[in-house]
Each structure stands twice: as C-alpha cells, then as structure tokens.
GROMACS .gro file of C-alpha atoms in nm:
model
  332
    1UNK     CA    1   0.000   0.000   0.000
    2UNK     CA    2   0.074   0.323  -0.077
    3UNK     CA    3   0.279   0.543   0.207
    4UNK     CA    4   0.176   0.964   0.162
    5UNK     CA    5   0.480   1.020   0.336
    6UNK     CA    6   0.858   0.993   0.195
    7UNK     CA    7   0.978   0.676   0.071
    8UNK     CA    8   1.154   0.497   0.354
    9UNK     CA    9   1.549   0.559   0.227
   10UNK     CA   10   1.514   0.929   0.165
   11UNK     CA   11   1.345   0.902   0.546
   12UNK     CA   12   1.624   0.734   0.666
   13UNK     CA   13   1.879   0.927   0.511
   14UNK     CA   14   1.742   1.290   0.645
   15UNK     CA   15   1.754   1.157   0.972
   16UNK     CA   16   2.117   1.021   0.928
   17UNK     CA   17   2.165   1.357   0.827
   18UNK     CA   18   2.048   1.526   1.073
   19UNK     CA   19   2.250   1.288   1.369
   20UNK     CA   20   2.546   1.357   1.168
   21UNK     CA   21   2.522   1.739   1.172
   22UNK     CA   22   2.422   1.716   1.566
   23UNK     CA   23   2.763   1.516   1.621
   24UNK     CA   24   2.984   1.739   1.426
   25UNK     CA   25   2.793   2.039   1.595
   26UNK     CA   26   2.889   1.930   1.959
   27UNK     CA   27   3.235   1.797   1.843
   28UNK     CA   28   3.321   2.130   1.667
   29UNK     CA   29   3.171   2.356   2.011
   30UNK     CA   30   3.402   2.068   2.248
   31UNK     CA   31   3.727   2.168   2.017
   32UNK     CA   32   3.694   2.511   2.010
   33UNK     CA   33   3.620   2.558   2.310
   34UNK     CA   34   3.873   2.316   2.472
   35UNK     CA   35   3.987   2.501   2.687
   36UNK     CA   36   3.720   2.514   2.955
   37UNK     CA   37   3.734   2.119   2.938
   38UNK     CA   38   3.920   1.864   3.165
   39UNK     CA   39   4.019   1.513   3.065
   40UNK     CA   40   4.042   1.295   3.392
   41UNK     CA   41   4.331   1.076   3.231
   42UNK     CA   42   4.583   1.323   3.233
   43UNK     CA   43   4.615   1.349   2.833
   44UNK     CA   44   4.678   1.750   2.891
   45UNK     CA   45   4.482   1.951   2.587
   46UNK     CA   46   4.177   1.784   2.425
   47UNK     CA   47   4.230   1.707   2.061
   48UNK     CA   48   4.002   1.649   1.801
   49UNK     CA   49   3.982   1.299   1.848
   50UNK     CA   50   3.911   1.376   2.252
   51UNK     CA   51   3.626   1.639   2.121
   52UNK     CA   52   3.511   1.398   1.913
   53UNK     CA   53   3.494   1.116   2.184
   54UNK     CA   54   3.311   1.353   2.406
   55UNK     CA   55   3.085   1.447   2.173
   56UNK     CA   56   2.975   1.083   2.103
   57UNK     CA   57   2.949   0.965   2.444
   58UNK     CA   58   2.744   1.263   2.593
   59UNK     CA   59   2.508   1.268   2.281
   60UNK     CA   60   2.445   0.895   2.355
   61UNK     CA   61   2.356   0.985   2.698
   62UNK     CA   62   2.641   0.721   2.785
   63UNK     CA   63   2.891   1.020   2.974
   64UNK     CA   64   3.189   0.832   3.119
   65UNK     CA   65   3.279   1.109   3.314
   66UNK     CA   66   3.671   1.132   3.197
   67UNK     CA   67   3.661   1.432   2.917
   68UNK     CA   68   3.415   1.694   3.178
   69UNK     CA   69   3.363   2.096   3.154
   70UNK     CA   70   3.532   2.295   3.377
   71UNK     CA   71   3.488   2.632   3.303
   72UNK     CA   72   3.173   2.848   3.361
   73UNK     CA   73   3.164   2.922   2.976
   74UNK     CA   74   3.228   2.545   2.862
   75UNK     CA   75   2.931   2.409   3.103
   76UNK     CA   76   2.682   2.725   2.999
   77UNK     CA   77   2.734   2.626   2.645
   78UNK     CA   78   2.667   2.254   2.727
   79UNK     CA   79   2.326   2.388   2.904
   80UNK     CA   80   2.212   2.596   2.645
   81UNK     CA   81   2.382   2.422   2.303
   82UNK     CA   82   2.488   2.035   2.334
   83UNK     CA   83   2.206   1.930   2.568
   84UNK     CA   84   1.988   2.075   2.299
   85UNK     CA   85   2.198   1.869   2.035
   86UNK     CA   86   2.178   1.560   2.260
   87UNK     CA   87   1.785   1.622   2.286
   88UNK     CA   88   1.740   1.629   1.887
   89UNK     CA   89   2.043   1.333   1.876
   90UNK     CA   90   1.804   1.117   2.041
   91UNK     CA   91   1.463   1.200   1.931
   92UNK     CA   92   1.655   1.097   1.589
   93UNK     CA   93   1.737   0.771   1.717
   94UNK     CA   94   1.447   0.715   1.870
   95UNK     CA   95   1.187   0.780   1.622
   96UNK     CA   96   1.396   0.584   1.395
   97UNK     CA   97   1.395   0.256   1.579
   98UNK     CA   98   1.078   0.333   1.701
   99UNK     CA   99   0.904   0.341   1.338
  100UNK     CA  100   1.121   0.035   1.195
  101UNK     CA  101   0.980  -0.176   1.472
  102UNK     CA  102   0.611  -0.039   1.438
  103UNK     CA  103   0.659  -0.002   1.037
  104UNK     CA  104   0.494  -0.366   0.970
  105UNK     CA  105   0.253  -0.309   1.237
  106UNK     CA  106   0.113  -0.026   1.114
  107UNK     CA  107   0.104  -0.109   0.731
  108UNK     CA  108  -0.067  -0.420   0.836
  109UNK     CA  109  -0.321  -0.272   0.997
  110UNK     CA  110  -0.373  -0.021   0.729
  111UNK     CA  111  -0.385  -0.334   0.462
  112UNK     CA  112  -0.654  -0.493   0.694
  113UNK     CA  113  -0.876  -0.238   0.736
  114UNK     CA  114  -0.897  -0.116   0.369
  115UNK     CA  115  -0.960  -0.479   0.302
  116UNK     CA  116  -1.265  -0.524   0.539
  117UNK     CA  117  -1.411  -0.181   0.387
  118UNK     CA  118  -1.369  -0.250  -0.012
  119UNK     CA  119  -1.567  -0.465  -0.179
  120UNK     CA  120  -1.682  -0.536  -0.541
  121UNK     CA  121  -1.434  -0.301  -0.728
  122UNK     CA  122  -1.169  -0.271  -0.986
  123UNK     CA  123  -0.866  -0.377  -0.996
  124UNK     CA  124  -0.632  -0.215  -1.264
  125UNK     CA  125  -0.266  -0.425  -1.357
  126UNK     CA  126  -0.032  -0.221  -1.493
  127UNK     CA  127  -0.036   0.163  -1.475
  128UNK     CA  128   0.155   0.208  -1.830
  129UNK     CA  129  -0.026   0.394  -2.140
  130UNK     CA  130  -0.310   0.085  -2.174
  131UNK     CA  131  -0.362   0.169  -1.797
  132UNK     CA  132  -0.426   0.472  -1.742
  133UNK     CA  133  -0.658   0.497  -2.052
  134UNK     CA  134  -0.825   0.186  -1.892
  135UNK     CA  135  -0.853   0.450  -1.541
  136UNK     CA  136  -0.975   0.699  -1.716
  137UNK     CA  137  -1.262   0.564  -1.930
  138UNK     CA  138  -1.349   0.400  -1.601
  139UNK     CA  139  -1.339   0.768  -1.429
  140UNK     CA  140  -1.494   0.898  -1.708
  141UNK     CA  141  -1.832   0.670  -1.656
  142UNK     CA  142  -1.838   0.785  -1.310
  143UNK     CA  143  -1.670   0.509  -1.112
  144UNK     CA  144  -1.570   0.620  -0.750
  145UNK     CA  145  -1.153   0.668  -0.783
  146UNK     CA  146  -1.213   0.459  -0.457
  147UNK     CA  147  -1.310   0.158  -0.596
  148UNK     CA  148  -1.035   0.156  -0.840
  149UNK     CA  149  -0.707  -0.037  -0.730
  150UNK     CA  150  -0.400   0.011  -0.916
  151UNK     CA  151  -0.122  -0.241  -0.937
  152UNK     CA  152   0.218  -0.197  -1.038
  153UNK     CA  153   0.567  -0.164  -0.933
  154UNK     CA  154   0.701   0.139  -1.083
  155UNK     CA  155   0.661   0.405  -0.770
  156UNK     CA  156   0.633   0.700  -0.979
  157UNK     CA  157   0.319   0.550  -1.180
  158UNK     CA  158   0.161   0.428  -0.827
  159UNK     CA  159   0.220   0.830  -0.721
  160UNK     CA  160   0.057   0.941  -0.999
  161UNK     CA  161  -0.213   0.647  -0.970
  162UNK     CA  162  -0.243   0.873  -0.593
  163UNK     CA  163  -0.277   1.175  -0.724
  164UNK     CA  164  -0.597   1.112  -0.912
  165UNK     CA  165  -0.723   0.947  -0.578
  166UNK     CA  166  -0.668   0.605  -0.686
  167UNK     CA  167  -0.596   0.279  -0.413
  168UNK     CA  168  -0.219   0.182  -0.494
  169UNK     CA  169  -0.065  -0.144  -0.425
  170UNK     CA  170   0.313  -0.162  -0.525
  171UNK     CA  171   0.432  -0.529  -0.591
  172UNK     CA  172   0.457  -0.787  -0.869
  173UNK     CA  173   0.128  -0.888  -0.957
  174UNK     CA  174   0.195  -1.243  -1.046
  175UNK     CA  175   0.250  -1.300  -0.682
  176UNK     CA  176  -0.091  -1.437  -0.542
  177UNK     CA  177   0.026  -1.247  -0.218
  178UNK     CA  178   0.037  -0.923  -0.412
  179UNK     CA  179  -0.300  -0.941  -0.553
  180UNK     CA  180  -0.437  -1.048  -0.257
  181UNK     CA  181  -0.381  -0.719  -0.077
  182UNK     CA  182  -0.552  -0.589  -0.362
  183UNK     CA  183  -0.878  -0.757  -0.300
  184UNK     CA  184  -0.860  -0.989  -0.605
  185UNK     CA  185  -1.138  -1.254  -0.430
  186UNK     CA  186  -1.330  -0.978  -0.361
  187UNK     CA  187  -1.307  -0.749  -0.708
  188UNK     CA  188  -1.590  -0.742  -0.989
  189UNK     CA  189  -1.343  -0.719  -1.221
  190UNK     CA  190  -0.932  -0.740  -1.330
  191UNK     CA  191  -0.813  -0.555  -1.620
  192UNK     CA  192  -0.490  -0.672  -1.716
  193UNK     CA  193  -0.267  -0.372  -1.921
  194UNK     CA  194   0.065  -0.530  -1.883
  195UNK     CA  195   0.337  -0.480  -2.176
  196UNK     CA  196   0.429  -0.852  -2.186
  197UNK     CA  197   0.215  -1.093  -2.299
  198UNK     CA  198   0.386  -1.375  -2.087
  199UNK     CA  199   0.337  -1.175  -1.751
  200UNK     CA  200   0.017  -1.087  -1.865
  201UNK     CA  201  -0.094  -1.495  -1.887
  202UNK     CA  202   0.054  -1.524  -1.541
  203UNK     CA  203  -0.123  -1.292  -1.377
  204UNK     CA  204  -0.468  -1.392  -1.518
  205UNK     CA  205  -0.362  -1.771  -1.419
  206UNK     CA  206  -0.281  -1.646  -1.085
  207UNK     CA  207  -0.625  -1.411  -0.999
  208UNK     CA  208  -0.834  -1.672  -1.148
  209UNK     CA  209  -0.674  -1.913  -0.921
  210UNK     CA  210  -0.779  -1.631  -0.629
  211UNK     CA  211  -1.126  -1.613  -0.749
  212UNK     CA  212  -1.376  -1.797  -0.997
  213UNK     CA  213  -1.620  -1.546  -1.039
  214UNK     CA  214  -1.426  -1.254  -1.103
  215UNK     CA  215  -1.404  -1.106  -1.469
  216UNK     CA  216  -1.033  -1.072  -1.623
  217UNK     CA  217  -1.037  -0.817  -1.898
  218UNK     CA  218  -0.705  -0.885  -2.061
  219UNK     CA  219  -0.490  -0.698  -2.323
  220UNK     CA  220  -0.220  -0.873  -2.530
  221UNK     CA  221   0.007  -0.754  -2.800
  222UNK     CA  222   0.014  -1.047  -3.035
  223UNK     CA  223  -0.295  -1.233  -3.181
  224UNK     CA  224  -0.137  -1.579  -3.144
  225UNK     CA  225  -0.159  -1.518  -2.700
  226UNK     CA  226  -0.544  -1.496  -2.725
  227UNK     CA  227  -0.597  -1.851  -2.690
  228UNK     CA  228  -0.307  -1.887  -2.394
  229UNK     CA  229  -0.532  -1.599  -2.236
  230UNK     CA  230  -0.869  -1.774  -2.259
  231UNK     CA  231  -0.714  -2.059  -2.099
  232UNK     CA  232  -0.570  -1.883  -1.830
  233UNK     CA  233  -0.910  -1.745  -1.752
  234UNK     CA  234  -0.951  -1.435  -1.912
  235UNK     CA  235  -1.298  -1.326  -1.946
  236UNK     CA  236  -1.211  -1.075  -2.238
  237UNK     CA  237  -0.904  -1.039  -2.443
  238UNK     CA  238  -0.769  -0.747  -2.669
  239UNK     CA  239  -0.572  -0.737  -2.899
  240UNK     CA  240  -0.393  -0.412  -2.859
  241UNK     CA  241  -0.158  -0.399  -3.147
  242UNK     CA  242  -0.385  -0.570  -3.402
  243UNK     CA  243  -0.653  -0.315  -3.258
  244UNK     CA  244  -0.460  -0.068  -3.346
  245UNK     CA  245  -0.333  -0.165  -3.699
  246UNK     CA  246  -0.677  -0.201  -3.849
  247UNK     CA  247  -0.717   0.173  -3.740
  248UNK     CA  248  -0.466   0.244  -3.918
  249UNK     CA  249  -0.550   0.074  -4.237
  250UNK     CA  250  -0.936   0.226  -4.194
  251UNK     CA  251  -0.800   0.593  -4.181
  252UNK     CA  252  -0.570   0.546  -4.498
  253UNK     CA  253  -0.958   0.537  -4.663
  254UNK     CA  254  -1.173   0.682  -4.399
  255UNK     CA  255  -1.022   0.902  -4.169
  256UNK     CA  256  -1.351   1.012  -4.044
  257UNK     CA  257  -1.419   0.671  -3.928
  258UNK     CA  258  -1.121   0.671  -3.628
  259UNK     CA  259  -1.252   0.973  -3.538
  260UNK     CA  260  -1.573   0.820  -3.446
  261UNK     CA  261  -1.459   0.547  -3.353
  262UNK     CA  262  -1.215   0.747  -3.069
  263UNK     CA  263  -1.549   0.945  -2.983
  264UNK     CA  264  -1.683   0.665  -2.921
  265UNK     CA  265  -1.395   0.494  -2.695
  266UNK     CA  266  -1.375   0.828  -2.517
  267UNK     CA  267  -1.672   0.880  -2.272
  268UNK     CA  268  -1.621   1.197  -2.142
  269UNK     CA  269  -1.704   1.403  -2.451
  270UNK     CA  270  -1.906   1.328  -2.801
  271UNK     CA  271  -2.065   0.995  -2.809
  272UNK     CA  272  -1.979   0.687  -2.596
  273UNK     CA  273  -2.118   0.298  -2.607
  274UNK     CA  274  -2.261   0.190  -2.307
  275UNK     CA  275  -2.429  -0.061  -2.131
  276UNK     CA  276  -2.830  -0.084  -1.938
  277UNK     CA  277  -3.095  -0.296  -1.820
  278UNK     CA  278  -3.369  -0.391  -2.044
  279UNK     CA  279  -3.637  -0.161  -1.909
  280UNK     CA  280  -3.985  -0.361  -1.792
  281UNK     CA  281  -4.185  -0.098  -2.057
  282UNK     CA  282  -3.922  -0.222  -2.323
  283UNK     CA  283  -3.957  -0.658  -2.280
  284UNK     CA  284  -4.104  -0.805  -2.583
  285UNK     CA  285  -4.013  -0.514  -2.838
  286UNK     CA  286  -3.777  -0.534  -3.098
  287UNK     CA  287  -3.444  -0.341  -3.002
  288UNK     CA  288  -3.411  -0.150  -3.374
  289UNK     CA  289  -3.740   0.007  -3.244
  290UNK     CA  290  -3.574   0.180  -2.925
  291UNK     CA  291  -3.489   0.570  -2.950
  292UNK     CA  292  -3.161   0.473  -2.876
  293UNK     CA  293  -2.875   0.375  -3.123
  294UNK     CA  294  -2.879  -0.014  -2.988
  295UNK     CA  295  -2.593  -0.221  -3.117
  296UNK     CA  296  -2.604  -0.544  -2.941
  297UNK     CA  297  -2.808  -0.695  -2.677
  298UNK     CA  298  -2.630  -0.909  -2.429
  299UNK     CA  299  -2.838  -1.234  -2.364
  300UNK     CA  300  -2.681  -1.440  -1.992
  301UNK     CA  301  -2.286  -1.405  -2.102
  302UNK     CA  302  -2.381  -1.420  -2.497
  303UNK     CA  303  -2.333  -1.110  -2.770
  304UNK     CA  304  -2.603  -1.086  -3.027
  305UNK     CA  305  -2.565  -0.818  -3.310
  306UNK     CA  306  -2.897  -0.582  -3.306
  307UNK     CA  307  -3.014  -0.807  -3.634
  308UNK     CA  308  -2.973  -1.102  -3.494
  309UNK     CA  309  -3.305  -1.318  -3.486
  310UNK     CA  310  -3.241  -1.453  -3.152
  311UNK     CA  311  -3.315  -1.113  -3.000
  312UNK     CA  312  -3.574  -0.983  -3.195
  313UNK     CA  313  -3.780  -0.955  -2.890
  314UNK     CA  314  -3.626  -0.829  -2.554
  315UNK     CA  315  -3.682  -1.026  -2.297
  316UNK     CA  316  -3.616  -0.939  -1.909
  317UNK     CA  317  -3.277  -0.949  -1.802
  318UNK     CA  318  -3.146  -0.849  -2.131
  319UNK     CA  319  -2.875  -0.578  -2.117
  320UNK     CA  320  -2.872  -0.333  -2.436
  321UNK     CA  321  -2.512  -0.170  -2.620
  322UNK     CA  322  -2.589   0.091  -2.706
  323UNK     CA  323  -2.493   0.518  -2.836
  324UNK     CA  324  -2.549   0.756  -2.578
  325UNK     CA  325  -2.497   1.089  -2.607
  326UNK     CA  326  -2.135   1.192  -2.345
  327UNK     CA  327  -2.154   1.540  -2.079
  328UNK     CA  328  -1.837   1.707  -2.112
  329UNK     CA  329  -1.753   1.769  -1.711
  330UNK     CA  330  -1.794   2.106  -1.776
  331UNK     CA  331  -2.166   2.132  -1.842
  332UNK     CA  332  -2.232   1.862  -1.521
   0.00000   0.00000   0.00000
C-alpha cells in the first residue's frame, strides 16, 4: 500500500543527516572551546579525536565522566547548546527505531482495514499507457476513484495512480500475495494492461486461481496469445496492437471513421457505447425500435448483433449496447 509520506530511504537518510550534523555540531563547540574542558586521564589539551569522543558519548547519553567541563563558559554552552543537540540526537534515534519496529505493524493494519471496507471493485494491472486509458474511461463513466485499485511496481506510476485518488498497491502482480492485498477474491473485475504478454498470462492464471467469479479483462500484443489468455481465464481479451493496426488501415480510406470510432472509446465528450438494463416498458419489443442507437443486446454471457433473430424480442434481463450521447464535465 501506498505510504503519503517519503519513501523509507530518503526518510532514513534525512535523519542520518540530521544525527550527523548534531555530532559534528557538539564535536566542533568541544574543540573550540577546549579550553574550559578537563580530561580525567591526564592526556593534557583535548584534541580532536578527545572532542570527538566527548561528543559521542554525551550525545548517547552514555557520559563516562573522563573528558568533563570545567569552566563556567564550557558548562553554559553545554546547558544551552549540546544538551539541545543531545535532545534532537536522540529523538533521531528514537523515532527511527521506534518506526522500523512499528513499520509492519502499522502497514498491516492499514492493509486490513482497507480490506474489510472495499468490496466489489476494480482492480487495474499495470499503470503504463493501456492503464491509465483503462482508469480513465473507467473515471470517465463515473466510477468512485475509490473503488479503483491500481497495481504496479514502478513508484512514480503508483504516485501518480495517488494523485488522481486512486488505491495503490506496489508489488509484482503475479505473486498471489500481491493481488491479494488488492482484494482480487473480492473485485468485480481485473483488467490486465501489462506490456508482456507472458506476464500478462501469469497474472490472469494467478487471480483466477484467487477467485472464480471474477471477470479478467485482458490486453495482449500479439494475436497468437489470445488462446493462452482464454485458458488462463480471461474473461475478455484485446488485442492491442492488431486493434490498433486495423485503425490504421481504416483511416488510410476513412479518416472520419477513427474519429468516431475514438469518440466513441472516449466517454467523457461526443458519443460513448454503453451498457443498461432492459427496461420492464421495453420486454417483448424489438431493439431496432428503441430511441436509442442499440448495437447489441447481451443475452446471460452471450453477444447478439442488433439483427440477430435470436433477440428480436427483448426479454427481461437483457442488457442493451448501445450510443449515448457523453456530458463534457464542464456542463455537469
């Protein structure tokens, strides 16, 4: 899970830092200031070393008593400069050893509570380009950023993932362990926007392993992995650079047709497909007889094309694809 704070070696690192400068502080006020200081084993005038001995020892709180100030001015500056220093010294230490020992603890129990509050959403593999398009058609039909749970191990794409107010998980998602702190068993739905098709099989072989009923949206680059995807358990597989290519050959002809087509793909603006309920007032009519543009109807888990015999008359529990018309956020 994601941590709002600092990552835990720049963390570690500023407080070295800051140790370091309160030891060469207090070593650098002991030398120059050696004078008003009195080293029970008879060594004569404190050196470097000796200042930095003393420093060490007092700031540890460990004070053997041989290196001691004397002088009025040496033991006001210990009152009002090195205890300071030995203060900040150990508040350093402290809080370090304090949070490496409670670190597990508390990202436990933040894992376990966010687990026993989410329930039926979406869990997003990969935060690369196929990734966050997948997030933001997703945001762009309204889906709570909540609900959304982003997988991947680059930290920079999980901070972005953050920023939009996405759940982040960082870890290798073809470890079961990994996509069980993502809720797999308990998602509607995995969509799988890795840029190898051999993790890509992995990970859908692993979640469906976690759970039976969730859907596995999958994307692949090569036609030829379909099949290994099916297998694995993906619920729907796309093609992404076969997808692609046959735009490309339509807008040597028909330009106009990608555009609609990316109107269509983009809901937040234009046109979008969608999917609905048959309504009760609409059972038993034809769908080419709705006011809206209905492309498919969806029959149990089965596709049939608007023309298709089969659903020439809707029946209840029949969901319709179809055109509906996109609000830009703007005039929400």
């Amino acid at each position: 899970m994601p941590d709002p704070r600092s990552g835990p070696v720049r963390s570690l690192v500023t407080r070295l830092a800051i140790a370091v400068f309160a030891l060469g502080a207090t070593t650098l006020i002991v030398f120059f200031g050696r004078d008003g200081y009195l080293d029970n084993n008879g060594a004569g005038e404190i050196s470097l070393l000796d200042a930095l001995y003393y420093a060490t020892v007092s700031l540890s709180t460990t004070g053997y008593g041989d290196i001691v100030p004397v002088s009025p001015m040496a033991r006001s500056i210990n009152i009002a400069v090195i205890t300071p220093l030995r203060v900040l010294f150990l508040i350093v230490l402290v809080g370090t050893t304090v949070e490496l020992l409670t670190e597990r603890s508390r990202q436990s129990f933040r894992i376990q509570r966010w687990r026993s509050r989410v329930r039926e959403h979406i869990v997003v593999v990969g935060y690369g380009t196929k990734g966050r398009a997948a997030v933001e058609t997703l945001l762009g039909d309204d889906v709570d950023p909540g609900k959304i749970v982003v997988v991947d191990t680059d930290r920079a794409r999980l901070d972005v993932a953050s920023g939009l107010g996405l759940v982040t998980v960082s870890g290798n998602a073809t470890r079961s362990a990994v996509l069980r702190i993502a809720g797999v068993q308990l998602a509607t739905t995995l969509v799988v926007a890795l840029d190898r098709d051999d993790t890509a099989v992995l990970v859908t072989l692993t979640a469906r392993e976690l759970s039976k009923s969730i859907s596995i949206v999958a994307a692949v680059r090569e036609a030829e992995n379909v099949h290994l995807l099916r297998q694995s358990g993906a619920s729907s597989v796309i093609v992404s650079d076969e997808t692609a290519g046959r735009l490309l050959g339509v807008a040597t002809r028909s330009p106009a047709v990608v555009e609609v087509v990316e109107d269509l793909l983009t809901p937040d603006a234009g046109f979008a497909i969608s999917q609905r309920q048959v309504e009760p007032t609409e059972v038993g009519g034809s769908p080419r007889h709705l006011p809206d543009i209905v492309l498919g109807v969806v029959r149990g888990e089965q596709l049939h094309r608007v023309d298709s015999a089969a659903v020439d008359a809707l029946e209840r529990g029949d969901q319709l694809l179809y055109v509906r018309k996109a609000t830009p956020p703007d005039e929400e």
